[in-house]
Coordinates of C-alpha atoms in Angstrom, one line a residue:
M1 CA 0.2 0.1 -0.2
T2 CA 2.7 2.5 0.8
A3 CA 6.4 2.3 0.1
N4 CA 6.8 3.1 3.9
P5 CA 4.6 1.1 5.4
R6 CA 2.9 2.1 8.9
P7 CA -0.2 0.7 10.9
F8 CA -3.0 1.7 9.5
D9 CA -5.1 1.4 13.1
K10 CA -5.9 5.0 13.5
S11 CA -5.4 3.8 18.0
N12 CA -1.7 3.4 17.0
P13 CA -0.1 6.1 16.1
V14 CA 4.0 6.2 14.8
N15 CA 5.7 8.6 15.9
G16 CA 2.5 10.7 15.8
F17 CA 1.1 9.6 12.5
T18 CA -1.5 6.9 11.3
G19 CA -2.6 5.9 8.0
A20 CA -1.2 5.3 4.5
S21 CA 1.3 7.8 2.9
S22 CA 0.1 6.4 -1.0
F23 CA -2.6 4.9 -2.1
S24 CA -1.4 1.8 -5.0
L25 CA -3.4 1.3 -8.3
N26 CA -3.0 -1.4 -10.5
D27 CA -0.8 0.2 -12.8
G28 CA 1.6 0.6 -10.5
R29 CA 0.6 4.2 -9.7
K30 CA 0.6 5.8 -6.4
K31 CA -1.8 8.0 -5.0
Q32 CA 0.2 10.3 -2.8
V33 CA -1.6 11.4 0.0
G34 CA 0.0 11.7 3.6
L35 CA -0.6 10.5 6.6
W36 CA -3.0 12.1 9.2
N37 CA -1.0 14.0 11.8
E38 CA -2.5 12.7 15.6
A39 CA -1.1 17.1 16.5
W40 CA -4.4 17.7 13.9
A41 CA -6.8 17.5 17.5
G42 CA -10.0 19.1 18.3
P43 CA -13.7 19.4 17.0
D44 CA -12.4 21.8 13.8
F45 CA -10.2 18.4 12.9
A46 CA -12.6 15.1 14.1
P47 CA -14.4 15.2 11.5
M48 CA -11.9 15.3 8.8
R49 CA -10.0 12.4 11.2
E50 CA -12.9 10.3 10.4
A51 CA -13.0 11.1 6.8
Y52 CA -9.1 10.6 6.4
H53 CA -9.3 7.0 7.6
R54 CA -12.4 5.5 6.3
F55 CA -10.5 6.4 3.1
V56 CA -7.1 4.2 4.6
E57 CA -9.6 1.2 5.3
V58 CA -10.9 2.1 1.1
A59 CA -7.2 1.0 -0.1
R60 CA -6.6 -1.0 2.8
H61 CA -10.1 -3.2 1.7
R62 CA -8.7 -3.0 -2.5
T63 CA -5.2 -4.7 -1.4
T64 CA -6.5 -7.5 0.5
E65 CA -9.2 -8.0 -3.3
R66 CA -7.0 -7.8 -5.6
A67 CA -5.3 -11.0 -4.2
T68 CA -8.9 -12.1 -3.4
L69 CA -9.8 -11.6 -7.4
A70 CA -6.6 -13.4 -8.0
Q71 CA -7.3 -16.3 -6.5
A72 CA -11.0 -17.0 -6.8
R73 CA -10.3 -16.9 -10.7
I74 CA -7.1 -19.1 -10.8
A75 CA -9.5 -21.7 -8.9
D76 CA -12.2 -20.9 -11.7
G77 CA -9.6 -21.9 -14.5
G78 CA -8.8 -18.5 -15.2
R79 CA -12.8 -17.9 -16.4
V80 CA -14.2 -14.6 -15.1
I81 CA -18.0 -15.3 -13.5
V82 CA -19.7 -11.7 -12.7
R83 CA -22.6 -12.1 -10.8
E84 CA -25.8 -10.1 -9.7
K85 CA -25.1 -9.8 -6.3
D86 CA -21.4 -9.0 -7.5
E87 CA -22.5 -6.2 -9.6
R88 CA -25.1 -4.8 -6.7
L89 CA -22.1 -5.0 -4.0
A90 CA -19.8 -3.1 -6.4
R91 CA -22.2 -0.3 -7.3
E92 CA -23.2 0.4 -3.7
H93 CA -19.5 0.4 -2.6
L94 CA -18.6 2.7 -5.1
R95 CA -22.1 4.8 -4.4
S96 CA -20.4 4.6 -0.6
V97 CA -16.8 5.9 -1.6
L98 CA -18.4 8.9 -4.1
T99 CA -20.9 10.2 -1.2
D100 CA -18.1 9.8 1.5
A101 CA -15.8 12.2 -0.9
K102 CA -18.7 14.5 -1.9
K103 CA -19.0 14.6 1.8
A104 CA -14.9 15.3 2.7
L105 CA -15.0 18.1 -0.1
Q106 CA -17.4 19.9 2.1
L107 CA -15.5 19.3 5.5
A108 CA -12.3 20.1 3.7
E109 CA -14.1 23.8 2.2
V110 CA -15.4 24.2 5.7
A111 CA -12.2 23.8 7.2
Q112 CA -10.3 25.7 4.9
Q113 CA -13.0 29.0 5.2
K114 CA -12.4 28.7 8.8
A115 CA -8.9 29.6 9.0
I116 CA -9.5 32.1 6.4
E117 CA -12.0 34.2 8.6
R118 CA -9.7 33.6 11.8
R119 CA -6.5 34.9 10.3
A120 CA -8.3 37.8 9.1
G121 CA -10.1 38.3 12.6
L122 CA -6.2 37.9 14.5
T123 CA -5.1 41.2 16.4
F124 CA -1.9 43.1 16.5
K125 CA -2.0 43.4 20.0
A126 CA 2.4 45.2 20.5
G127 CA 1.1 47.4 17.3
E128 CA -1.9 49.0 19.5
V129 CA -0.9 52.5 21.2
S130 CA -3.2 54.6 23.3
P131 CA -4.4 57.9 21.6
G132 CA -4.1 59.8 25.2
D133 CA -0.9 57.8 26.7
F134 CA 1.5 60.8 25.3
A135 CA 4.2 60.0 27.5
G136 CA 4.1 57.1 25.2
A137 CA 3.7 58.9 22.4
I138 CA 7.5 60.7 23.0
R139 CA 9.1 57.5 24.0
R140 CA 8.1 56.1 20.6
E141 CA 9.1 58.8 19.1
R142 CA 12.9 59.2 20.4
I143 CA 13.0 54.9 19.6
R144 CA 12.5 56.2 15.6
Q145 CA 14.8 58.8 16.1
K146 CA 17.4 56.3 17.7
L147 CA 16.8 53.9 15.0
E148 CA 17.3 56.2 12.1
A149 CA 20.6 57.6 12.9
M150 CA 21.9 54.0 13.3
T151 CA 23.3 52.1 10.7
L152 CA 21.6 49.1 8.2
E153 CA 24.0 47.0 10.9
E154 CA 22.8 48.7 13.5
R155 CA 18.8 48.5 12.9
R156 CA 18.7 45.0 12.1
A157 CA 20.7 43.8 15.6
A158 CA 18.8 46.3 17.5
L159 CA 15.2 44.6 15.9
K160 CA 16.7 41.1 16.0
N161 CA 14.2 40.4 19.1
P162 CA 12.8 43.8 20.0
C163 CA 10.4 45.1 23.2
K164 CA 7.2 46.0 22.3
D165 CA 7.6 49.9 23.1
T166 CA 9.8 49.6 19.6
V167 CA 7.3 47.9 17.9
A168 CA 4.5 50.0 18.6
A169 CA 7.2 52.3 17.5
L170 CA 7.3 51.2 14.0
A171 CA 4.0 50.3 13.9
E172 CA 2.6 53.1 14.4
M173 CA 4.1 54.6 11.3
P174 CA 3.0 53.7 7.6
P175 CA 6.2 51.7 6.1
S176 CA 6.9 54.5 3.8
F177 CA 8.2 57.1 6.3
S178 CA 9.9 54.3 8.6
P179 CA 13.0 54.9 10.1
V180 CA 14.0 52.1 8.8
G181 CA 13.2 51.4 5.8
Q182 CA 10.2 49.5 4.1
K183 CA 11.9 46.2 3.7
L184 CA 12.9 45.6 7.5
H185 CA 10.1 47.5 9.4
M186 CA 7.3 44.9 7.2
E187 CA 10.2 42.3 8.4
V188 CA 9.8 43.6 11.9
I189 CA 6.4 44.1 12.0
E190 CA 5.3 40.7 10.4
A191 CA 7.7 38.3 12.9
A192 CA 6.3 40.1 16.0
F193 CA 2.6 39.6 14.8
E194 CA 3.8 35.6 13.9
K195 CA 5.5 36.0 17.7
E196 CA 2.5 37.1 19.1
N197 CA -0.2 34.9 17.5
A198 CA 1.9 31.8 17.1
E199 CA -0.2 29.4 19.1
T200 CA -3.5 30.6 16.6
L201 CA -1.5 30.8 13.9
A202 CA 0.1 26.9 13.7
Q203 CA -3.7 25.5 14.8
L204 CA -4.8 27.1 11.5
D205 CA -1.9 26.0 9.9
F206 CA -2.7 22.7 11.1
M207 CA -6.3 23.4 9.6
E208 CA -5.4 23.3 6.7
Q209 CA -2.8 21.1 6.3
A210 CA -5.5 18.4 7.6
A211 CA -8.3 19.7 4.9
Q212 CA -5.7 19.2 2.2
T213 CA -4.5 15.9 3.2
T214 CA -8.5 14.8 3.7
L215 CA -9.0 15.9 0.4
R216 CA -6.4 14.2 -1.1
A217 CA -7.5 10.7 0.5
A218 CA -10.8 11.2 -0.8
Q219 CA -9.1 11.7 -4.2
A220 CA -6.9 8.7 -4.2
A221 CA -10.0 6.7 -2.7
E222 CA -12.0 7.2 -5.6
A223 CA -9.7 6.3 -8.3
V224 CA -9.0 2.7 -5.6
A225 CA -12.9 2.5 -5.9
R226 CA -13.2 3.3 -9.6
E227 CA -10.3 0.5 -10.3
S228 CA -12.7 -1.5 -8.0
L229 CA -16.0 -1.8 -9.9
Q230 CA -13.4 -2.3 -13.5
D231 CA -12.0 -4.5 -12.0
R232 CA -14.8 -6.4 -10.2
L233 CA -17.6 -6.5 -13.3
M234 CA -14.7 -6.4 -16.0
L235 CA -15.4 -3.8 -17.1
K236 CA -13.8 -1.1 -19.8
Q237 CA -12.6 2.6 -18.6
E238 CA -15.5 3.9 -20.6
Q239 CA -17.8 1.6 -19.2
V240 CA -16.6 2.5 -15.8
E241 CA -17.1 6.3 -16.0
S242 CA -20.7 5.8 -17.8
L243 CA -21.7 3.9 -14.7
V244 CA -20.2 6.4 -11.9
A245 CA -22.0 9.4 -13.8
E246 CA -25.5 7.1 -13.2
I247 CA -24.6 6.7 -9.5
M248 CA -23.5 10.2 -9.2
G249 CA -27.1 10.8 -10.8
E250 CA -28.7 8.7 -8.8
G251 CA -27.1 10.3 -5.7

């Protein structure tokens, strides 16, 4: 199933990861998926985690199915017998995977939108100043004057780990009027923002990574399920796509 086998069991993470890194197809191709990081935890992640592991189960079942079909056909002298029950079960399996994949797409879209909205709502407290704080305004102006008098190397050294007052002194000025130059100004503000919101930003990154991993697993499971249908019913590729369209239309 994967070039670097790991347990499929979602209750047994290996180094914090579970699942399968890739889903294998008959033609030797591998659908790259990625492993589920158990650090992706919490209410926002639970539905995606469950969906991901359902898709991993689809891939594992297909591995067993390949061997079972081959053995059965060898036992039948190479003959292929497709019974009505076989077709019904194959259709139901594909319909289930397609339905789960559609739900996974919705889950991923919701997670990605949440990440965007939460990022947009983050505040930058280090850059906030009080309009009535005249002493603070004078202090920040002196900081800017000192920075302006420095060489570029001195500024970079002074701004490597700036205090809150220094960050505020820059944040209240437009980058085009910054005493340290626009590029360095933005570097300092962005670094301070990321440091202040580090935990939240890491969680939002996790949410986006989990959404992408879930989507890849859904797409790979669809490919595996199509292959399963073709193999079980001995169909041509165009027949598979026609049946997929029919099943999706029924849904």
